[in-house]
Tab-separated table of C-alpha atoms in Angstrom:
chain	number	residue	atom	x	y	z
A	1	UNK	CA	6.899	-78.483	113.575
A	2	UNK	CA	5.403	-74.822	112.782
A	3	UNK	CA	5.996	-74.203	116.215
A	4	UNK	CA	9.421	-75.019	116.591
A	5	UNK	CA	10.038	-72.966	113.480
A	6	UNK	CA	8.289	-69.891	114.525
A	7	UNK	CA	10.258	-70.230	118.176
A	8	UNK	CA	13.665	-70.651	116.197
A	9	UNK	CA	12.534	-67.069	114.291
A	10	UNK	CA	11.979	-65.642	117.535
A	11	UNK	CA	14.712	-66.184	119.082
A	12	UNK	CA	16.800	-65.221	116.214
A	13	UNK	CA	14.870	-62.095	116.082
A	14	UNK	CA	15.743	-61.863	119.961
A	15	UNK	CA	19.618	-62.315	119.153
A	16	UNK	CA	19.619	-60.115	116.433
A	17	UNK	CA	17.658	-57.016	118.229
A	18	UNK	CA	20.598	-57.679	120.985
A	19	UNK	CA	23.094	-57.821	118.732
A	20	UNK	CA	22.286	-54.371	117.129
A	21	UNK	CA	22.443	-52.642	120.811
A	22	UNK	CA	26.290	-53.290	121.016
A	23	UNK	CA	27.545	-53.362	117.234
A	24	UNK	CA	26.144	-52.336	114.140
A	25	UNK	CA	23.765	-55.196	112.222
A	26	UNK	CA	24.485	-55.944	108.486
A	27	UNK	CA	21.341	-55.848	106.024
A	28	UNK	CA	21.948	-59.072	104.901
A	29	UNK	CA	21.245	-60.406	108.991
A	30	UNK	CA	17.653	-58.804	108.829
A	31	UNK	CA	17.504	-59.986	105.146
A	32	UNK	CA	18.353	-63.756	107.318
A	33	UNK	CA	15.826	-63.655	109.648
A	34	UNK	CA	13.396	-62.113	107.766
A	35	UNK	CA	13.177	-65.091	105.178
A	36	UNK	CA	13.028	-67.617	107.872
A	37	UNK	CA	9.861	-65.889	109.065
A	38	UNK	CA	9.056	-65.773	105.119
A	39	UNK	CA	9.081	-69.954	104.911
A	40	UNK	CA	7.034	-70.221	108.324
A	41	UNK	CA	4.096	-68.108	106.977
A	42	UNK	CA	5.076	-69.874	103.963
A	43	UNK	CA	3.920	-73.075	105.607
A	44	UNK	CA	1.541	-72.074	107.590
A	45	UNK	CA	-0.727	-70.065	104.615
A	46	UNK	CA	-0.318	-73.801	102.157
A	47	UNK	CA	-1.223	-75.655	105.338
A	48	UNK	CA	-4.631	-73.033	105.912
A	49	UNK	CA	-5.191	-73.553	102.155
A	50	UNK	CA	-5.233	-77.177	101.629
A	51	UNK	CA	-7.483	-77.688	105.181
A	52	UNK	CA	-9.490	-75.133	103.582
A	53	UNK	CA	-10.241	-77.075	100.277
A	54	UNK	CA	-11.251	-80.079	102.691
A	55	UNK	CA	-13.236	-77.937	104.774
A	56	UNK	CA	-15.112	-75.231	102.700
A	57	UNK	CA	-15.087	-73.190	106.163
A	58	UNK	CA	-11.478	-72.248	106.927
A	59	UNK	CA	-11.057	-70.762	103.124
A	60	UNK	CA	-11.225	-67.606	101.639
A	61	UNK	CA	-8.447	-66.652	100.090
B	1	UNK	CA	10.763	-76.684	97.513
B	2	UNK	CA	11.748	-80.194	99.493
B	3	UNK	CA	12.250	-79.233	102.823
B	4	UNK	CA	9.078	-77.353	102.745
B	5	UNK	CA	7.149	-80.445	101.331
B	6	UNK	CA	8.470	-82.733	104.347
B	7	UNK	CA	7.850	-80.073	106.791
B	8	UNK	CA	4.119	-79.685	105.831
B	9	UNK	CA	3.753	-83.480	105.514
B	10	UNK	CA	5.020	-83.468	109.407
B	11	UNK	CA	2.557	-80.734	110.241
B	12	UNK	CA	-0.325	-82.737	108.113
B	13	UNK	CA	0.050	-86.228	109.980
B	14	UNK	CA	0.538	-84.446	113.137
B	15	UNK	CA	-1.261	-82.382	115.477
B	16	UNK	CA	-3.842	-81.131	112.803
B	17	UNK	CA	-4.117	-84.556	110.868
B	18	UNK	CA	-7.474	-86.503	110.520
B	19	UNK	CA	-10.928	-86.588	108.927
B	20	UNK	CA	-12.283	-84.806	111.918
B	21	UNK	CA	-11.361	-81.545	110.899
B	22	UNK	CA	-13.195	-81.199	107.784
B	23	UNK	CA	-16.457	-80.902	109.870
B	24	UNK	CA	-15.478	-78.262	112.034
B	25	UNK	CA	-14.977	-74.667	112.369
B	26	UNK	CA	-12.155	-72.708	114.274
B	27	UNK	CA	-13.899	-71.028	117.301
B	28	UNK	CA	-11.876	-67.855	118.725
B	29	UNK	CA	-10.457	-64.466	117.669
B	30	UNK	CA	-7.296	-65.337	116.550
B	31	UNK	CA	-3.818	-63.464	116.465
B	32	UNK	CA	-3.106	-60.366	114.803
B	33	UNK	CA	0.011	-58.207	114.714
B	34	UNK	CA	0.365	-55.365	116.557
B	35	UNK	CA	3.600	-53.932	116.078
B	36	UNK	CA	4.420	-51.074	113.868
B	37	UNK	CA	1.354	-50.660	112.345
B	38	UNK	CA	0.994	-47.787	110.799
B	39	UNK	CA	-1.489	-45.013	111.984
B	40	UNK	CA	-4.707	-44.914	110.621
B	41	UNK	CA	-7.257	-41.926	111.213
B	42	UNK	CA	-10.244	-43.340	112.927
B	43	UNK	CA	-12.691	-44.103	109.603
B	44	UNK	CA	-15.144	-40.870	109.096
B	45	UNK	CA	-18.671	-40.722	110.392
B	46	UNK	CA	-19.579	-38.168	108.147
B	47	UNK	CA	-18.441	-38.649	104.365
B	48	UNK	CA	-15.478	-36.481	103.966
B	49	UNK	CA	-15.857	-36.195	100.247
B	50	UNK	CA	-18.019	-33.852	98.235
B	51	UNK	CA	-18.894	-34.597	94.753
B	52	UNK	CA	-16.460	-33.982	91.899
B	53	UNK	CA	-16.774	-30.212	91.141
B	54	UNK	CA	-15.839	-30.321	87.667
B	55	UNK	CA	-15.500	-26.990	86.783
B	56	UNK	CA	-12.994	-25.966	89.578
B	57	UNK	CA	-11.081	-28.983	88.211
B	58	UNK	CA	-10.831	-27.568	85.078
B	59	UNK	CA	-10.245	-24.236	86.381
B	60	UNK	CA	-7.178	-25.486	88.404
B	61	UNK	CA	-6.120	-27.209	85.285
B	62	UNK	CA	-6.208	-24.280	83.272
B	63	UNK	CA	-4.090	-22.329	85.555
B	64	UNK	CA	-1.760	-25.426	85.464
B	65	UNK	CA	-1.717	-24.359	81.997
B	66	UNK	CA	-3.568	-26.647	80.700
B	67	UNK	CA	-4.726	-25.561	76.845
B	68	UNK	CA	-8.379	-24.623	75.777
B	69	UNK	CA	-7.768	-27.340	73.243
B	70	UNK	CA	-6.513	-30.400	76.774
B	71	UNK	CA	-9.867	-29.059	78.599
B	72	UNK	CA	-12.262	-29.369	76.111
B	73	UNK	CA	-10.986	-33.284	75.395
B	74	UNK	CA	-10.762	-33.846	79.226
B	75	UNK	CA	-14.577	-33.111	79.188
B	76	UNK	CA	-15.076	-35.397	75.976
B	77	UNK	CA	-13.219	-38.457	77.588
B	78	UNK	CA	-15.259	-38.048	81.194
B	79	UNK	CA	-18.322	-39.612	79.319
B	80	UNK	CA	-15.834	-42.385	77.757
B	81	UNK	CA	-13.617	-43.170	80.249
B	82	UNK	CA	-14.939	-41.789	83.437
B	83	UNK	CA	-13.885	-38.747	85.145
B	84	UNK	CA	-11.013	-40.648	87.407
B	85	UNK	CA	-9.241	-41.831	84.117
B	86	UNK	CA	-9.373	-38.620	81.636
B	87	UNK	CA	-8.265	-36.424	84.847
B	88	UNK	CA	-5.630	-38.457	84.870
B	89	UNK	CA	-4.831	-38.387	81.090
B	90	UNK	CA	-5.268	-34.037	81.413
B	91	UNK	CA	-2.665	-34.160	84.253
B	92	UNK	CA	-0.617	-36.496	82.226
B	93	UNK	CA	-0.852	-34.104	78.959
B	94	UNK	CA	-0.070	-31.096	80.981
B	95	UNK	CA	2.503	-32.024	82.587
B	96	UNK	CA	5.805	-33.686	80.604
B	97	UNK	CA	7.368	-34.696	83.628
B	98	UNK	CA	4.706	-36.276	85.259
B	99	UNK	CA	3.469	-38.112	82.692
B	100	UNK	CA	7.041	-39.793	81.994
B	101	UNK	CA	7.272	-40.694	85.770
B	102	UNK	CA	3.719	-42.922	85.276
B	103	UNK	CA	4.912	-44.003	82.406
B	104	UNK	CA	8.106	-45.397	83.990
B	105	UNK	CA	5.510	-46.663	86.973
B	106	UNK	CA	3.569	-48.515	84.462
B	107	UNK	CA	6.734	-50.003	82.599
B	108	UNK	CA	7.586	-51.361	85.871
B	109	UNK	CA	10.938	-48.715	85.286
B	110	UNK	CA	12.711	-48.747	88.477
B	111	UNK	CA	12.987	-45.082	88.420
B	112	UNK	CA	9.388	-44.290	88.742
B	113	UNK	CA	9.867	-44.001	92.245
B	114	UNK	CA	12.235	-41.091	92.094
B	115	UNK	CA	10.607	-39.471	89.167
B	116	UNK	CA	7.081	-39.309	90.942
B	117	UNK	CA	8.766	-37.882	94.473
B	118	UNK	CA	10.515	-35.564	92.523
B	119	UNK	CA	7.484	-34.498	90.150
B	120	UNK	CA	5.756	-34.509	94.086
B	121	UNK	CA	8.307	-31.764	95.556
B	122	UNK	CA	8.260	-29.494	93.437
B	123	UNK	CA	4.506	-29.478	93.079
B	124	UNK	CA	2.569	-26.669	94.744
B	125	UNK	CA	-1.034	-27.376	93.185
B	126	UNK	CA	-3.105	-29.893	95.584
B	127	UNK	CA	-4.571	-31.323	92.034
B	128	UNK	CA	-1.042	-32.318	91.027
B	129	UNK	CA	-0.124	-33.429	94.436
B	130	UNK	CA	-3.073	-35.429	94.643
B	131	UNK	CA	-2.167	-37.172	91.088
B	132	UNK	CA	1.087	-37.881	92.100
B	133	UNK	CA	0.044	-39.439	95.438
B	134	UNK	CA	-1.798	-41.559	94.177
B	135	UNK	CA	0.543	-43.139	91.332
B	136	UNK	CA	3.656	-43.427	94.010
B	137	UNK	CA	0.819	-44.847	96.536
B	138	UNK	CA	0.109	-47.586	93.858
B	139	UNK	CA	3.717	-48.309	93.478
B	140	UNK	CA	4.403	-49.073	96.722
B	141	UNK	CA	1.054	-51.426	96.983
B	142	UNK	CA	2.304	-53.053	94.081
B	143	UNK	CA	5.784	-53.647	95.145
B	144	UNK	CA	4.402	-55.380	98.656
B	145	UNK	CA	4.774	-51.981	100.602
B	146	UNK	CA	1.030	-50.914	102.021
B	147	UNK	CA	2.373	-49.343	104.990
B	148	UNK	CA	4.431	-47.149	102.875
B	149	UNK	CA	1.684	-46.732	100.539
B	150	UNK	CA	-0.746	-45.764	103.527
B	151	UNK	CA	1.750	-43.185	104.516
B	152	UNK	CA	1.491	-41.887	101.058
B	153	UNK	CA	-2.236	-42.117	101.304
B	154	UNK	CA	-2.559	-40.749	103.974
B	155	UNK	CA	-0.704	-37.228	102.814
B	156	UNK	CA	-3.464	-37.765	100.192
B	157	UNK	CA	-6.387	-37.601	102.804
B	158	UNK	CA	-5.329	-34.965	104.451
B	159	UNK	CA	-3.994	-32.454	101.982
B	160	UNK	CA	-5.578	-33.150	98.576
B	161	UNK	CA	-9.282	-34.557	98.897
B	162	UNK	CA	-12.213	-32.856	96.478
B	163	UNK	CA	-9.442	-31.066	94.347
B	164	UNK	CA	-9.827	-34.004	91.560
B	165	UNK	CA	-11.653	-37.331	90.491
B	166	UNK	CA	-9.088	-39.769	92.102
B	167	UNK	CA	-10.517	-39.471	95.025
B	168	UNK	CA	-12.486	-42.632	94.537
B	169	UNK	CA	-9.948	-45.054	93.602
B	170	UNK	CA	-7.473	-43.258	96.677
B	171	UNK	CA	-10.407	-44.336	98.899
B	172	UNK	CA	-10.113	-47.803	97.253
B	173	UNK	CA	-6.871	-48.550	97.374
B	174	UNK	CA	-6.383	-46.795	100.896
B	175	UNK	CA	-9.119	-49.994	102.011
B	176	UNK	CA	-6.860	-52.302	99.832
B	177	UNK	CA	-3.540	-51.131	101.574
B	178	UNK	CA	-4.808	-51.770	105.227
B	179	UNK	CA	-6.169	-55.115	103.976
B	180	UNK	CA	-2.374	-56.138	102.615
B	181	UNK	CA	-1.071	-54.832	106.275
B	182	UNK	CA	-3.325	-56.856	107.462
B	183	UNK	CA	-5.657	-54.368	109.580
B	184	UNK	CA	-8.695	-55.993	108.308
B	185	UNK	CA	-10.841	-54.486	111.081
B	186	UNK	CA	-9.546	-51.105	109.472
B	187	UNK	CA	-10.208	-52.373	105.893
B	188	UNK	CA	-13.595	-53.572	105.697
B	189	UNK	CA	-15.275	-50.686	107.301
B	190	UNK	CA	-13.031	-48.594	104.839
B	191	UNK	CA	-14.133	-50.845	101.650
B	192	UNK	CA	-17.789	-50.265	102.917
B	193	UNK	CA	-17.495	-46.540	103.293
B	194	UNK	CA	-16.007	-46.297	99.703
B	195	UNK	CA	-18.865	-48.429	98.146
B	196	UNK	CA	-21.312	-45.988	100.127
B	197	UNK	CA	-19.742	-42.669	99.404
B	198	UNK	CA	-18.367	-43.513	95.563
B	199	UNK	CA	-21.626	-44.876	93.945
B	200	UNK	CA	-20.037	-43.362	90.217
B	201	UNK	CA	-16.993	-45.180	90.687
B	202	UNK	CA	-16.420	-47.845	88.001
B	203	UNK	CA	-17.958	-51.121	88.252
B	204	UNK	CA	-14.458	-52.397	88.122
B	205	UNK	CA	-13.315	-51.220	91.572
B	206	UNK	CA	-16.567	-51.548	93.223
B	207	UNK	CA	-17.205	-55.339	92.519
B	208	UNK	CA	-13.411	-55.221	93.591
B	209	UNK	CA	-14.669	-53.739	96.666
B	210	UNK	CA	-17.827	-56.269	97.243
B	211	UNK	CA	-15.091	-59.260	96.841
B	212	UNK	CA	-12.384	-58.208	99.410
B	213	UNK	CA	-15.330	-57.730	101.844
B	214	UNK	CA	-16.440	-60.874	101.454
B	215	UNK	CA	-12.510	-62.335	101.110
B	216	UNK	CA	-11.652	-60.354	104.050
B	217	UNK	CA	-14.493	-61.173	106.268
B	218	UNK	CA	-14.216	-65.056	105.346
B	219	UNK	CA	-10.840	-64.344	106.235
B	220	UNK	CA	-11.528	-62.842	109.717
B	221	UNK	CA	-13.467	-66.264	110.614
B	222	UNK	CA	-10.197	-68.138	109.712
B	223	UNK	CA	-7.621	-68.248	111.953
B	224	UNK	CA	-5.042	-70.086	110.178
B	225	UNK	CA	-4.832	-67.338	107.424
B	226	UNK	CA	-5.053	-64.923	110.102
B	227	UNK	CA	-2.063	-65.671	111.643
B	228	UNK	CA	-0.337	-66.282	108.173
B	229	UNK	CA	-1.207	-62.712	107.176
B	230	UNK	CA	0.518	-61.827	110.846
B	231	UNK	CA	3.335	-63.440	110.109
B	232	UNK	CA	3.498	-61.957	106.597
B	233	UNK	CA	3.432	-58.708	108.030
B	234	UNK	CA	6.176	-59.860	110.396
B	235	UNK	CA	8.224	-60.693	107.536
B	236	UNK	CA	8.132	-57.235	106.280
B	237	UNK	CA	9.358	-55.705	109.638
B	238	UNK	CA	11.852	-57.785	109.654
B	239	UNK	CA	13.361	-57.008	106.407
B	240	UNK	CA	13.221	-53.225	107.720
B	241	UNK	CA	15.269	-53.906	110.253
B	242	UNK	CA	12.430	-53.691	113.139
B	243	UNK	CA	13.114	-56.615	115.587
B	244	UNK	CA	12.145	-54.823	118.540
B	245	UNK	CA	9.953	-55.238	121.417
B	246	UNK	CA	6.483	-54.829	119.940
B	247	UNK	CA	7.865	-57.457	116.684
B	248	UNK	CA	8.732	-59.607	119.151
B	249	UNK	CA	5.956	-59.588	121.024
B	250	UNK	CA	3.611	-60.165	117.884
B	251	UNK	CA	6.032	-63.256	117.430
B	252	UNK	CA	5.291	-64.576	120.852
B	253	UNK	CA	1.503	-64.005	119.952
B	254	UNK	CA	2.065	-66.491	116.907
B	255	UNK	CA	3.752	-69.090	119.143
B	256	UNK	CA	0.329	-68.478	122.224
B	257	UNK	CA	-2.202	-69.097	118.999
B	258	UNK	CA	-0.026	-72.141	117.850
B	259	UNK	CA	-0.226	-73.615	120.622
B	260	UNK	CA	-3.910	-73.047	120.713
B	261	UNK	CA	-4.947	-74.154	118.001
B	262	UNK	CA	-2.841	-77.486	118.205
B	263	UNK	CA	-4.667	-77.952	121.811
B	264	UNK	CA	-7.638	-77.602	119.723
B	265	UNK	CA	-6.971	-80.117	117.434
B	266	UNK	CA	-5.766	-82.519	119.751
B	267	UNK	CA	-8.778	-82.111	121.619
B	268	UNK	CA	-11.056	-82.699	118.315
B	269	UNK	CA	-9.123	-85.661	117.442
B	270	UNK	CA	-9.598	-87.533	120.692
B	271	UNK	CA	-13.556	-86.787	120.450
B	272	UNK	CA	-13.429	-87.722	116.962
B	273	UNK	CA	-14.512	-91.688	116.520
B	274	UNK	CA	-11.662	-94.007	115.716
B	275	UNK	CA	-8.203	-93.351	114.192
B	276	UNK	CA	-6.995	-90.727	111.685
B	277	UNK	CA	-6.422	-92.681	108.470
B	278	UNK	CA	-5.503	-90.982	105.186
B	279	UNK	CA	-6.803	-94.281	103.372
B	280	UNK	CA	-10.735	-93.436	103.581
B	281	UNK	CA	-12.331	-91.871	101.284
B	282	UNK	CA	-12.004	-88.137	100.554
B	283	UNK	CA	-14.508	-85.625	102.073
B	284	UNK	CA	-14.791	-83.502	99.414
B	285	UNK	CA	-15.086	-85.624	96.120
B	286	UNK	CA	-15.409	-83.863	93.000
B	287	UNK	CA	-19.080	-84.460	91.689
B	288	UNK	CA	-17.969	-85.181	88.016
B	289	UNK	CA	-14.481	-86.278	86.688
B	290	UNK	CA	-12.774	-83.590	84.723
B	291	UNK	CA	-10.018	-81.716	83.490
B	292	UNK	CA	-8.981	-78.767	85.637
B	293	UNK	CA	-10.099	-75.269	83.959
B	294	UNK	CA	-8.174	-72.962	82.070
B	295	UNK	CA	-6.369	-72.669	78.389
B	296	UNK	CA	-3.794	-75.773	77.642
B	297	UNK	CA	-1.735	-73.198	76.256
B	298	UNK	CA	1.926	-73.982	74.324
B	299	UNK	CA	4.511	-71.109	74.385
B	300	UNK	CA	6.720	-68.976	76.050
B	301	UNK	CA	6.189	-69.596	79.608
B	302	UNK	CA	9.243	-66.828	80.553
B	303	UNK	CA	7.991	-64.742	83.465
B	304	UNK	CA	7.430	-61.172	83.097
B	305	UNK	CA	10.273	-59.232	84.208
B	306	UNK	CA	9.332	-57.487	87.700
B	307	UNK	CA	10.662	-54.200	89.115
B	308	UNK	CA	12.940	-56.112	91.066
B	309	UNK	CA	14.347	-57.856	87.740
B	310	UNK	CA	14.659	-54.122	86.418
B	311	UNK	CA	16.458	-53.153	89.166
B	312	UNK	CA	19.283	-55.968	89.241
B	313	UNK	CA	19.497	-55.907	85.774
B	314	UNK	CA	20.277	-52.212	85.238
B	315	UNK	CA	23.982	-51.118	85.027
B	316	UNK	CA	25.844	-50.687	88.332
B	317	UNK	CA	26.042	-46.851	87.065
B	318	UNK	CA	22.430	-46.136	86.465
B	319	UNK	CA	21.913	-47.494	89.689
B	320	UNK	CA	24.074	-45.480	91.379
B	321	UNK	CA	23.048	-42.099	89.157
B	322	UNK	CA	19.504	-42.964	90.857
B	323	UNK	CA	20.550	-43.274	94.163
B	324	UNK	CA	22.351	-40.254	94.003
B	325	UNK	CA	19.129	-38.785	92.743
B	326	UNK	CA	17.845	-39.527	95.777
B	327	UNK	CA	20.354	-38.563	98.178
B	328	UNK	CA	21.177	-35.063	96.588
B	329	UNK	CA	17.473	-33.845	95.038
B	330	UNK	CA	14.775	-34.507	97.766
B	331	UNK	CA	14.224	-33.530	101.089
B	332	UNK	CA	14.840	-35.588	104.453
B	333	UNK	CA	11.625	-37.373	104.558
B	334	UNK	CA	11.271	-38.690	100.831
B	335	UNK	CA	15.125	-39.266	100.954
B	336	UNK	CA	14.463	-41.957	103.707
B	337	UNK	CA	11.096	-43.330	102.055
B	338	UNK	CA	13.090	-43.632	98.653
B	339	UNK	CA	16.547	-44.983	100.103
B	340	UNK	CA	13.912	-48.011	101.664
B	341	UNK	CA	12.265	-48.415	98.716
B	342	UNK	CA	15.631	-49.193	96.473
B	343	UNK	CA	17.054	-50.848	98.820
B	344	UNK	CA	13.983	-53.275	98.933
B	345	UNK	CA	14.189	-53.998	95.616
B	346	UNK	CA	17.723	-54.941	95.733
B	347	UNK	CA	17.097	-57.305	98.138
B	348	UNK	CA	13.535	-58.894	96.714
B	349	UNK	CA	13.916	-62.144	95.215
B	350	UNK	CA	14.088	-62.521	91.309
């Protein structure tokens, strides 16, 4: 599931950087993509935290 | 949020479910971003930094115009408050405009920004440039900037070292801006060179500085946070508008180590003996039953206002009278680092 998430970001990211070579990109698209990337790392730091309370080893933060 | 809690639980029971990986550890290097960092001087063999010369501080100061009267309580408050602080507080009393720009900076004032780049242009004196550096440095570590803060920094290093006593926590929070990028590799080396060359600064930064060595390098062995901190850093580009080639390459590195690590714990999970079952036992039980720590406090549980909050909530013509500020008082490359900044905080969530 992370990974489908982080390959829907990238390929937004991909549309967007083509997007901005032919007409001019509003904020509020960057502001867009930028928040999906926000709720991936999102899930991917809570998902690093709770194996790390199992594990004692993959912690640290 | 819900979507977020179903999404995990599909992550959980899937590829990276079961008991057996609470007995391992994650082998490899992991992914870091590469894109758009910012550049860092290679870290100094040689300790850059001589040892506070207090009387040429004061000297400076005095042609600052600082009074008799401001020097002689500067050198009363070094043995209080250490030297970083009350040359901070002797700036601060010499100057009117400076000190209302950290003020604004420490009332989370949206303006501080402004105030300090101005207070920063038309300063000549490397003591006063060095004070101001550091204050609009801060402010953009504290409103999730480091690579604009290690920009700021940066100026610091190479213009104003051994002209005051900030040169300590500048060292300090130089290490803690490359460890928000994430550069850890940059950090820690950074965080051990300040502990080495700064043995007067106050126990408060350097047990700071003996914990994010030991967060950071627990941190380097874990790949999972390592590529959250990648994709933190990600985030930020984003938001600036970067989606180019090397952003998108750092995104394709996050997909490679996905896909890695799920391989990985695939792999575990078939060598691991029988089924994953969330109905055994926990791993980790706690030895003694008990509440959780901390105060079972009743009151108002309103969150502090943040410069964002400010920001929004400051009239439409204040706004603009800053923004104008900006565009018609400072020169090219503060207008640009300014114009991001505000623009950030309109956009940060509140």
């Amino acid at each position: 599931m992370l990974r489908f998430l982080q390959e829907r970001v990238n390929k937004k990211t991909k549309a967007t950087e083509v997007e901005a070579e032919t007409n001019p990109v509003a904020q509020s698209d960057y502001d867009k993509v930028s928040k999906k990337q926000a709720q991936v790392k999102e899930l991917m730091r809570r998902l690093a935290e709770k194996l790390g309370k199992e594990n004692g080893v993959e912690g640290g933060r | 949020m819900r979507l977020s809690s179903d999404l995990l639980g599909l992550v959980l029971i899937g590829a990276f479910a079961g008991s057996a990986f609470a007995q391992i550890q994650l082998p490899g290097e992991g992914v870091r971003p590469e894109g758009h960092l910012p550049a860092v001087p290679p870290v100094h063999v040689q300790n850059p930094f001589k040892p506070f010369d207090q009387p040429r501080f004061e000297k400076a100061c005095r042609e600052l115009g600082a009074t008799a009267l401001q020097v002689k309580t500067f050198a009363e408050e070094v043995e209080e408050v250490g030297a970083a602080r009350a040359a901070d507080d002797l700036i601060r009393k010499m100057s009117d405009k400076f000190d209302a720009a950290v003020t604004a900076a420490e009332d989370e004032d949206p303006r501080a920004a402004l105030l300090l780049a101005q207070v920063l242009v038309d300063a000549k004196s490397p003591v006063m440039q060095a004070h101001v550096r550091y204050h609009l440095a801060r402010l953009f570590l504290a409103s999730d900037d480091p690579e604009r803060a290690i920009d700021v920094l940066n100026e610091y290093i190479g213009q104003n070292i051994n002209y005051t006593s900030l040169d300590g926590e500048a060292a300090y929070f130089y290490a803690q801006s490359l460890a928000e990028v994430p550069m850890l590799d940059a950090a820690i080396p950074r965080f051990r060179a300040f502990l080495a060359w700064f043995p007067q600064a106050s126990e408060r930064l350097r047990s700071a500085a003996h914990q994010r060595i030991l967060e950071l390098e627990q941190q380097q062995e874990s790949r999972l946070h390592m590529l959250a901190d990648g994709m933190k850093k990600t985030t930020r580009d984003l938001r600036k508008k970067k989606t180019d080639k090397p952003v998108q390459l750092d995104q394709e590195g996050y997909l490679e180590e996905l896909d890695e690590l799920i391989e990985m714990f695939q792999e575990m999970e078939k060598q691991s003996s029988g089924p994953a079952s969330g109905l055994g036992p926990s791993n980790n039980p706690a030895a003694s039953s008990a509440l959780p720590g901390g105060e079972g406090k009743v009151g108002n549980l309103n969150k502090r206002p943040s410069l964002a909050d400010r920001w929004g909530a400051m009239r439409d013509s204040d706004r603009k009278k800053i923004m104008a500020d900006v565009q018609n008082t400072m020169p090219p490359q503060y207008q640009k680092m300014l114009e991001d900044y505000y623009k950030k905080l309109g956009k940060a969530k509140r």
